[in-house]
mmCIF file with all atom_site columns, C-alpha atoms in Angstrom:
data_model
loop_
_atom_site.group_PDB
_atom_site.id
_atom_site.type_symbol
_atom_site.label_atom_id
_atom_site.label_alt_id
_atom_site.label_comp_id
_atom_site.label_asym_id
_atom_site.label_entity_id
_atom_site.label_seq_id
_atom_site.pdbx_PDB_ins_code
_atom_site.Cartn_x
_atom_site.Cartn_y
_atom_site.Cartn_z
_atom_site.occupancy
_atom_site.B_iso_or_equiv
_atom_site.pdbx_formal_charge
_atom_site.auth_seq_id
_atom_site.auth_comp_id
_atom_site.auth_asym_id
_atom_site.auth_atom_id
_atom_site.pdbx_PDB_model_num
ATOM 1   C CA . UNK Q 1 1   ? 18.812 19.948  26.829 1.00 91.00 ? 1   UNK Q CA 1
ATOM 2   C CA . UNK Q 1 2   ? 15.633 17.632  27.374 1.00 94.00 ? 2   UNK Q CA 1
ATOM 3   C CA . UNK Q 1 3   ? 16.405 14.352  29.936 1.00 97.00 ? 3   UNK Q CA 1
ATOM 4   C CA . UNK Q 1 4   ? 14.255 11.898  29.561 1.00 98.00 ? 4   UNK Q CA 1
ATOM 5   C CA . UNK Q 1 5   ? 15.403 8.809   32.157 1.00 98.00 ? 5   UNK Q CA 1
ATOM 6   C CA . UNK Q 1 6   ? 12.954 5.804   32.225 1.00 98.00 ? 6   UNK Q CA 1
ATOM 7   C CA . UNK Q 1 7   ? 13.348 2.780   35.353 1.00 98.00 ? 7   UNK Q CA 1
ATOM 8   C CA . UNK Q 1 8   ? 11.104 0.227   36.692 1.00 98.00 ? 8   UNK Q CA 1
ATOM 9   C CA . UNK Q 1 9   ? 11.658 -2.239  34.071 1.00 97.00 ? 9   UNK Q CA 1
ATOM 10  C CA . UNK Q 1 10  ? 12.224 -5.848  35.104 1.00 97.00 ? 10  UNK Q CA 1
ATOM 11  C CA . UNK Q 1 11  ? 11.564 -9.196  34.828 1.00 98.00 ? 11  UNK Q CA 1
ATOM 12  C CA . UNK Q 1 12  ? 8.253  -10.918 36.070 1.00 98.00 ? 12  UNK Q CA 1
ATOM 13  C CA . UNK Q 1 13  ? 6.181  -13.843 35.039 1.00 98.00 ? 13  UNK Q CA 1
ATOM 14  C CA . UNK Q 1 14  ? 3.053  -14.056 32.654 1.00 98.00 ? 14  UNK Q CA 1
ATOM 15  C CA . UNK Q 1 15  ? -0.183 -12.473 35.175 1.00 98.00 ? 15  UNK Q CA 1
ATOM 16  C CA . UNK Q 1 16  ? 2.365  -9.716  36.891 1.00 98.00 ? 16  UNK Q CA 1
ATOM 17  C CA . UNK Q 1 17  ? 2.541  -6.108  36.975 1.00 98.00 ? 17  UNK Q CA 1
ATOM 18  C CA . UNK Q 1 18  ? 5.247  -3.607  36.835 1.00 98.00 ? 18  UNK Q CA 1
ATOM 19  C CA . UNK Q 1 19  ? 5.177  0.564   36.882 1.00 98.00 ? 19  UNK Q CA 1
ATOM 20  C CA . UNK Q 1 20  ? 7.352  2.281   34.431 1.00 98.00 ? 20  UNK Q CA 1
ATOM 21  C CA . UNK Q 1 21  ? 8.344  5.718   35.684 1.00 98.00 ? 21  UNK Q CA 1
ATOM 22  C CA . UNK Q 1 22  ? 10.654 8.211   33.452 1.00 98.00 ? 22  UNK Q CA 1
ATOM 23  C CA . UNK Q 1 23  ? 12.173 11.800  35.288 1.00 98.00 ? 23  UNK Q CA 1
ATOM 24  C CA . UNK Q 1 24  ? 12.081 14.738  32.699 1.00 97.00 ? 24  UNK Q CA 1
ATOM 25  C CA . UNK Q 1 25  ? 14.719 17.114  32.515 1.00 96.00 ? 25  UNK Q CA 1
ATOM 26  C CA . UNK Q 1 26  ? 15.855 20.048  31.134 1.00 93.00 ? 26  UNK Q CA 1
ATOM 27  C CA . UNK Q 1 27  ? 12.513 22.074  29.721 1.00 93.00 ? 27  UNK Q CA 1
ATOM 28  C CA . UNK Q 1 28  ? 8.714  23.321  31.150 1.00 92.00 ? 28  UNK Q CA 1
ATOM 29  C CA . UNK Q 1 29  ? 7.210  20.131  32.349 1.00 95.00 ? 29  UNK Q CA 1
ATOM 30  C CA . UNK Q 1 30  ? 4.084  21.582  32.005 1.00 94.00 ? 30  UNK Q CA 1
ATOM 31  C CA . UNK Q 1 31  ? 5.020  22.587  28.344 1.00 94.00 ? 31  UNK Q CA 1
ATOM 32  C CA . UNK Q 1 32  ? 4.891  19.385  27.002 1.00 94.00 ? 32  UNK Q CA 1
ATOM 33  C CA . UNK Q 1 33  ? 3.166  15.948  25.424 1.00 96.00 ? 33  UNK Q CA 1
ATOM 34  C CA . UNK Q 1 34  ? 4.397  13.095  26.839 1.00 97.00 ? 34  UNK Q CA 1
ATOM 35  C CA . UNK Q 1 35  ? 3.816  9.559   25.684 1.00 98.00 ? 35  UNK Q CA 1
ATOM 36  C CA . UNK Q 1 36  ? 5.152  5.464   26.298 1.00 98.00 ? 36  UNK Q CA 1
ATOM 37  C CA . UNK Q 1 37  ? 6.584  3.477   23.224 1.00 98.00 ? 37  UNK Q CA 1
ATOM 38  C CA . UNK Q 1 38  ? 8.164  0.135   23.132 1.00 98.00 ? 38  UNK Q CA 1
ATOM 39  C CA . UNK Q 1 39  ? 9.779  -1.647  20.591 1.00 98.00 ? 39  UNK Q CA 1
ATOM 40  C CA . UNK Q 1 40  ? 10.124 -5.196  20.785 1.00 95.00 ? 40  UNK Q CA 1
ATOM 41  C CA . UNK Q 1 41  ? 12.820 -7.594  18.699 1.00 88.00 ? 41  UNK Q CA 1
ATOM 42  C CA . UNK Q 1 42  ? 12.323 -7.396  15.064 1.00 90.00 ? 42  UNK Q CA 1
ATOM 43  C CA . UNK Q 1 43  ? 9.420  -4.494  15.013 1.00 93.00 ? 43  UNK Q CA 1
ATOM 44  C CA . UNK Q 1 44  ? 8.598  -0.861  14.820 1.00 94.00 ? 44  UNK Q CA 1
ATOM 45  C CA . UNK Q 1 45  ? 8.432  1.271   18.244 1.00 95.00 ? 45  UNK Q CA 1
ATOM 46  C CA . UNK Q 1 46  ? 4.794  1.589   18.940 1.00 96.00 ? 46  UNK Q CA 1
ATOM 47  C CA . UNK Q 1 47  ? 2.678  4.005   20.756 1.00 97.00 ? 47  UNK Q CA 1
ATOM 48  C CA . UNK Q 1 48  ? 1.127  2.652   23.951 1.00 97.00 ? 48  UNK Q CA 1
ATOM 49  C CA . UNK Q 1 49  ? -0.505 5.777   25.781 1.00 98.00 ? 49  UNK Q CA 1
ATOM 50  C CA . UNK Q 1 50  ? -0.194 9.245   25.831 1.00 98.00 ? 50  UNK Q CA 1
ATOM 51  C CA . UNK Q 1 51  ? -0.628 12.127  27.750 1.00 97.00 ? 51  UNK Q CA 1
ATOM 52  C CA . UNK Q 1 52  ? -0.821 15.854  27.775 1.00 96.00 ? 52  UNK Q CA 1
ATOM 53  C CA . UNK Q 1 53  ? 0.536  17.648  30.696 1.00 96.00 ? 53  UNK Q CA 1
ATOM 54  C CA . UNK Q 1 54  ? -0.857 20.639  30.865 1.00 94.00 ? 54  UNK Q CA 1
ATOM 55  C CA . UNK Q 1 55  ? -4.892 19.668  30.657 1.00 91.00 ? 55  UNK Q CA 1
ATOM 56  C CA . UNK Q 1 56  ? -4.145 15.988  31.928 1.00 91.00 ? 56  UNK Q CA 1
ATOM 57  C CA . UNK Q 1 57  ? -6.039 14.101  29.693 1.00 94.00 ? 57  UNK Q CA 1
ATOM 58  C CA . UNK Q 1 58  ? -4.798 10.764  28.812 1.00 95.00 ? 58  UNK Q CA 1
ATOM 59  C CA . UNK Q 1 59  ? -5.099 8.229   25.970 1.00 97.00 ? 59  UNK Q CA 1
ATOM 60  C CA . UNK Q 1 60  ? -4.405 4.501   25.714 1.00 97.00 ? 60  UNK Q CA 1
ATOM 61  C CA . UNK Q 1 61  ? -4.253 2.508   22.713 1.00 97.00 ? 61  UNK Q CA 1
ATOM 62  C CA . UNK Q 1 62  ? -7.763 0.386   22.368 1.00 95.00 ? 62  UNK Q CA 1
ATOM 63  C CA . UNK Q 1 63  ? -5.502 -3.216  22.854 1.00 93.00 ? 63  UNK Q CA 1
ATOM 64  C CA . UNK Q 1 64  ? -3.783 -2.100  26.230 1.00 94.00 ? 64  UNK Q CA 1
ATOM 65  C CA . UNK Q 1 65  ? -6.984 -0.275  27.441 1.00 92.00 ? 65  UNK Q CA 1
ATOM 66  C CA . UNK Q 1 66  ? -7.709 -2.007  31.115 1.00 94.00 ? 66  UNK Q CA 1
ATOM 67  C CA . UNK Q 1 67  ? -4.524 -3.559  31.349 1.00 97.00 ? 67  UNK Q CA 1
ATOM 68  C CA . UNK Q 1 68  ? -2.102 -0.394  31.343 1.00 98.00 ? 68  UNK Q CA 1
ATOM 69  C CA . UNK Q 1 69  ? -2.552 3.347   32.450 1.00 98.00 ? 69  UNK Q CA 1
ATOM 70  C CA . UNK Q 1 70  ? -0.631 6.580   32.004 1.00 98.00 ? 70  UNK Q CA 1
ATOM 71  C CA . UNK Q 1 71  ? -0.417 8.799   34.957 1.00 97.00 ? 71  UNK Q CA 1
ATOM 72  C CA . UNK Q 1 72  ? 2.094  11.948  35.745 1.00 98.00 ? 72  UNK Q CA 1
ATOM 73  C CA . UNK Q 1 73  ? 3.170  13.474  39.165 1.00 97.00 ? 73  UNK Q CA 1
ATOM 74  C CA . UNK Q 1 74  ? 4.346  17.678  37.865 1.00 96.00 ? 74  UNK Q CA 1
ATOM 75  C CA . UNK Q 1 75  ? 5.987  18.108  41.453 1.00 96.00 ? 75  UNK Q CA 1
ATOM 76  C CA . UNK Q 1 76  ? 7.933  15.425  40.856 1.00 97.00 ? 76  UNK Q CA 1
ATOM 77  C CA . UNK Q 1 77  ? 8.260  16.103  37.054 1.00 97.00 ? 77  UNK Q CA 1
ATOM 78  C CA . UNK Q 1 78  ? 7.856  12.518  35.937 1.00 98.00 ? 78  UNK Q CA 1
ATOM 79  C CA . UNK Q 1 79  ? 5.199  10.277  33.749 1.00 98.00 ? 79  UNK Q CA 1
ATOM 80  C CA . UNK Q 1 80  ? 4.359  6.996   35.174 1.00 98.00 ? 80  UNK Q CA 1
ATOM 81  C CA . UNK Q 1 81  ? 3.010  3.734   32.963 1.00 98.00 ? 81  UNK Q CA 1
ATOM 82  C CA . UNK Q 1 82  ? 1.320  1.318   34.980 1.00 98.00 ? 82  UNK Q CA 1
ATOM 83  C CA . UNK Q 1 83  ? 1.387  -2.188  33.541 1.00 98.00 ? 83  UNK Q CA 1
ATOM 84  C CA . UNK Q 1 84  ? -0.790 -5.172  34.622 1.00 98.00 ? 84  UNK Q CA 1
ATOM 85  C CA . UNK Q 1 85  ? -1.348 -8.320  33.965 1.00 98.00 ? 85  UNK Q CA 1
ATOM 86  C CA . UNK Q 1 86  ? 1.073  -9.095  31.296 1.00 98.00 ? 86  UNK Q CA 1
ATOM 87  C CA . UNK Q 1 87  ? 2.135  -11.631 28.777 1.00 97.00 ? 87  UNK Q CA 1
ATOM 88  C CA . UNK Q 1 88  ? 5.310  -12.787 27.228 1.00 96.00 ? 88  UNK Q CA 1
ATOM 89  C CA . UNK Q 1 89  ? 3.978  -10.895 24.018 1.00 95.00 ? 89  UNK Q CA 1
ATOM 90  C CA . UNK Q 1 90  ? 4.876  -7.664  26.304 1.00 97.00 ? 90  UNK Q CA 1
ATOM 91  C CA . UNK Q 1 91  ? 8.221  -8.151  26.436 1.00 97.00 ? 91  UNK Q CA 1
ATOM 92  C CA . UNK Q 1 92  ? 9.701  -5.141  24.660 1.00 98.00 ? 92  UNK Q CA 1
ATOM 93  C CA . UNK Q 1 93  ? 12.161 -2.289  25.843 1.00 98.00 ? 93  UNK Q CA 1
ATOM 94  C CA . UNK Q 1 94  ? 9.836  0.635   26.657 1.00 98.00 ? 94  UNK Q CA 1
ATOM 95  C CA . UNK Q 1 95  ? 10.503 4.031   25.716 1.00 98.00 ? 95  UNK Q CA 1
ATOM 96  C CA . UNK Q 1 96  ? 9.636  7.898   27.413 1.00 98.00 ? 96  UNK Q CA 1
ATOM 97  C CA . UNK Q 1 97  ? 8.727  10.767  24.856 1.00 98.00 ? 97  UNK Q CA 1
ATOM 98  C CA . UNK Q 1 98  ? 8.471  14.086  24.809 1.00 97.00 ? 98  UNK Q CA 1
ATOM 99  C CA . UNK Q 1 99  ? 6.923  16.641  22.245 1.00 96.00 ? 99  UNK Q CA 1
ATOM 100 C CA . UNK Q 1 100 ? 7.299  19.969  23.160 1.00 93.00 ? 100 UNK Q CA 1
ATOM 101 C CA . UNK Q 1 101 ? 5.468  21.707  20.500 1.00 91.00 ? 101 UNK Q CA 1
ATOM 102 C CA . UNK Q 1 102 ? 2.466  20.208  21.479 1.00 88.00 ? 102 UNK Q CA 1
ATOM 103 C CA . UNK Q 1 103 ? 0.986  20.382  24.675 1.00 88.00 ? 103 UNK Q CA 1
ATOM 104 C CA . UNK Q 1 104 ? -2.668 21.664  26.138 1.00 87.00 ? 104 UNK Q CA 1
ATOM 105 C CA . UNK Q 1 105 ? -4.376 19.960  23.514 1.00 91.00 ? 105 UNK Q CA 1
ATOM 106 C CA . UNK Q 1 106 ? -5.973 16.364  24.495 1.00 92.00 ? 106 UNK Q CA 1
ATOM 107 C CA . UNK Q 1 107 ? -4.372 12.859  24.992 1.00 93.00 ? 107 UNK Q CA 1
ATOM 108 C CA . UNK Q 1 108 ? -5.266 11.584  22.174 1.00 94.00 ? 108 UNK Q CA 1
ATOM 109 C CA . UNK Q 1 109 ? -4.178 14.640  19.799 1.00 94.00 ? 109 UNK Q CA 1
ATOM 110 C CA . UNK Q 1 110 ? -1.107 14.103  22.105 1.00 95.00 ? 110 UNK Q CA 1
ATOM 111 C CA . UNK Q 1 111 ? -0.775 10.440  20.921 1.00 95.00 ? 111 UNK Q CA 1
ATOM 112 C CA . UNK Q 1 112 ? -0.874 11.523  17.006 1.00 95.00 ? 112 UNK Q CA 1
ATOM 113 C CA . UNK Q 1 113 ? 1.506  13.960  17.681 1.00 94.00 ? 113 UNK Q CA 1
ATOM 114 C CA . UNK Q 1 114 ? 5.068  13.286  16.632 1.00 94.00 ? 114 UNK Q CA 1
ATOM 115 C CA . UNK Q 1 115 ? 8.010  12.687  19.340 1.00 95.00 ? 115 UNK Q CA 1
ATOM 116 C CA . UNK Q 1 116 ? 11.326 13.815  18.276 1.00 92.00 ? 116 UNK Q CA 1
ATOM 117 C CA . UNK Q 1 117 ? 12.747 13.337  22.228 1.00 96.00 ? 117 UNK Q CA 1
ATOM 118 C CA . UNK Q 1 118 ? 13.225 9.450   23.441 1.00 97.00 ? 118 UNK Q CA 1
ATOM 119 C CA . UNK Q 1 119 ? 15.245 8.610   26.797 1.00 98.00 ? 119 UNK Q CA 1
ATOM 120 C CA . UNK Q 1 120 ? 17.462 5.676   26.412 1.00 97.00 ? 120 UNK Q CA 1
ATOM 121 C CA . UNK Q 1 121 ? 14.932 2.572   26.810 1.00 98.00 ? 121 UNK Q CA 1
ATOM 122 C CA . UNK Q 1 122 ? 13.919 0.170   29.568 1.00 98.00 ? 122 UNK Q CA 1
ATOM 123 C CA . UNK Q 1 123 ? 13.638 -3.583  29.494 1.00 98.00 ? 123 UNK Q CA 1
ATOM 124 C CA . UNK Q 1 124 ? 10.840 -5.566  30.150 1.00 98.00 ? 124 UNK Q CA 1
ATOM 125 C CA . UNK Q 1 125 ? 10.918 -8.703  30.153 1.00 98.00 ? 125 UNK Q CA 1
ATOM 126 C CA . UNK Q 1 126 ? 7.892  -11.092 31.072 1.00 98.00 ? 126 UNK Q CA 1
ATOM 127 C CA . UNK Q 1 127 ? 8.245  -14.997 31.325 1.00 97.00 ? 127 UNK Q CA 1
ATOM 128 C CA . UNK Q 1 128 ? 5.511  -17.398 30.883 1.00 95.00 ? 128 UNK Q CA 1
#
């Protein structure tokens, strides 16, 4: 059964930074595309960044490029969204995904892949 447990969400003020990580369970780490989504009130869950495991290539959508970054850690089976100086329009709960029948393909293949495994969410909430 695929775990996917996301922490590090929080509440800071407009110019902070906060890391998202999320601990996979339950399948081949390695055997896998793994992405960030967040859905804030009232709108769709949206792709932030993606990532494939296996080759490590990453991909970040063109309107967080600079400001957040995907990274992984296999020994410690996890995925890792760095987040920096945000706004108030980044308040959202943030979501971990996993596709497991795509993986060793590129990050941004990764990213147009679809994610049928979500964990359960994590709040972020940033202040002006």
């Amino acid at each position: 059964q695929i775990q996917l447990m996301e922490s590090g969400g929080g509440s800071v003020h407009a110019g902070g930074s906060l890391q998202l990580s999320c601990k996979a369970a339950g399948y081949a780490f390695i055997h896998a595309c793994m992405a960030w989504f967040r859905q804030s009130p009232g709108k769709g869950r949206e792709l932030i960044a993606a990532i494939d495991i296996a080759g490590g290539t990453d991909y970040v959508i063109d309107s967080m490029m600079g400001r957040f970054k995907i990274s992984q850690d296999r020994r410690a089976e996890k995925i890792y969204l760095q987040m920096n100086d945000l706004n108030p329009e980044d308040t959202a709960t943030y979501y971990c995904a996993a596709n497991l029948a795509t993986w060793g393909r590129s990050g941004l293949y990764c990213a147009k892949s679809p994610f049928d495994s979500f964990g359960q969410g994590t709040q972020v909430t940033v202040s002006a």
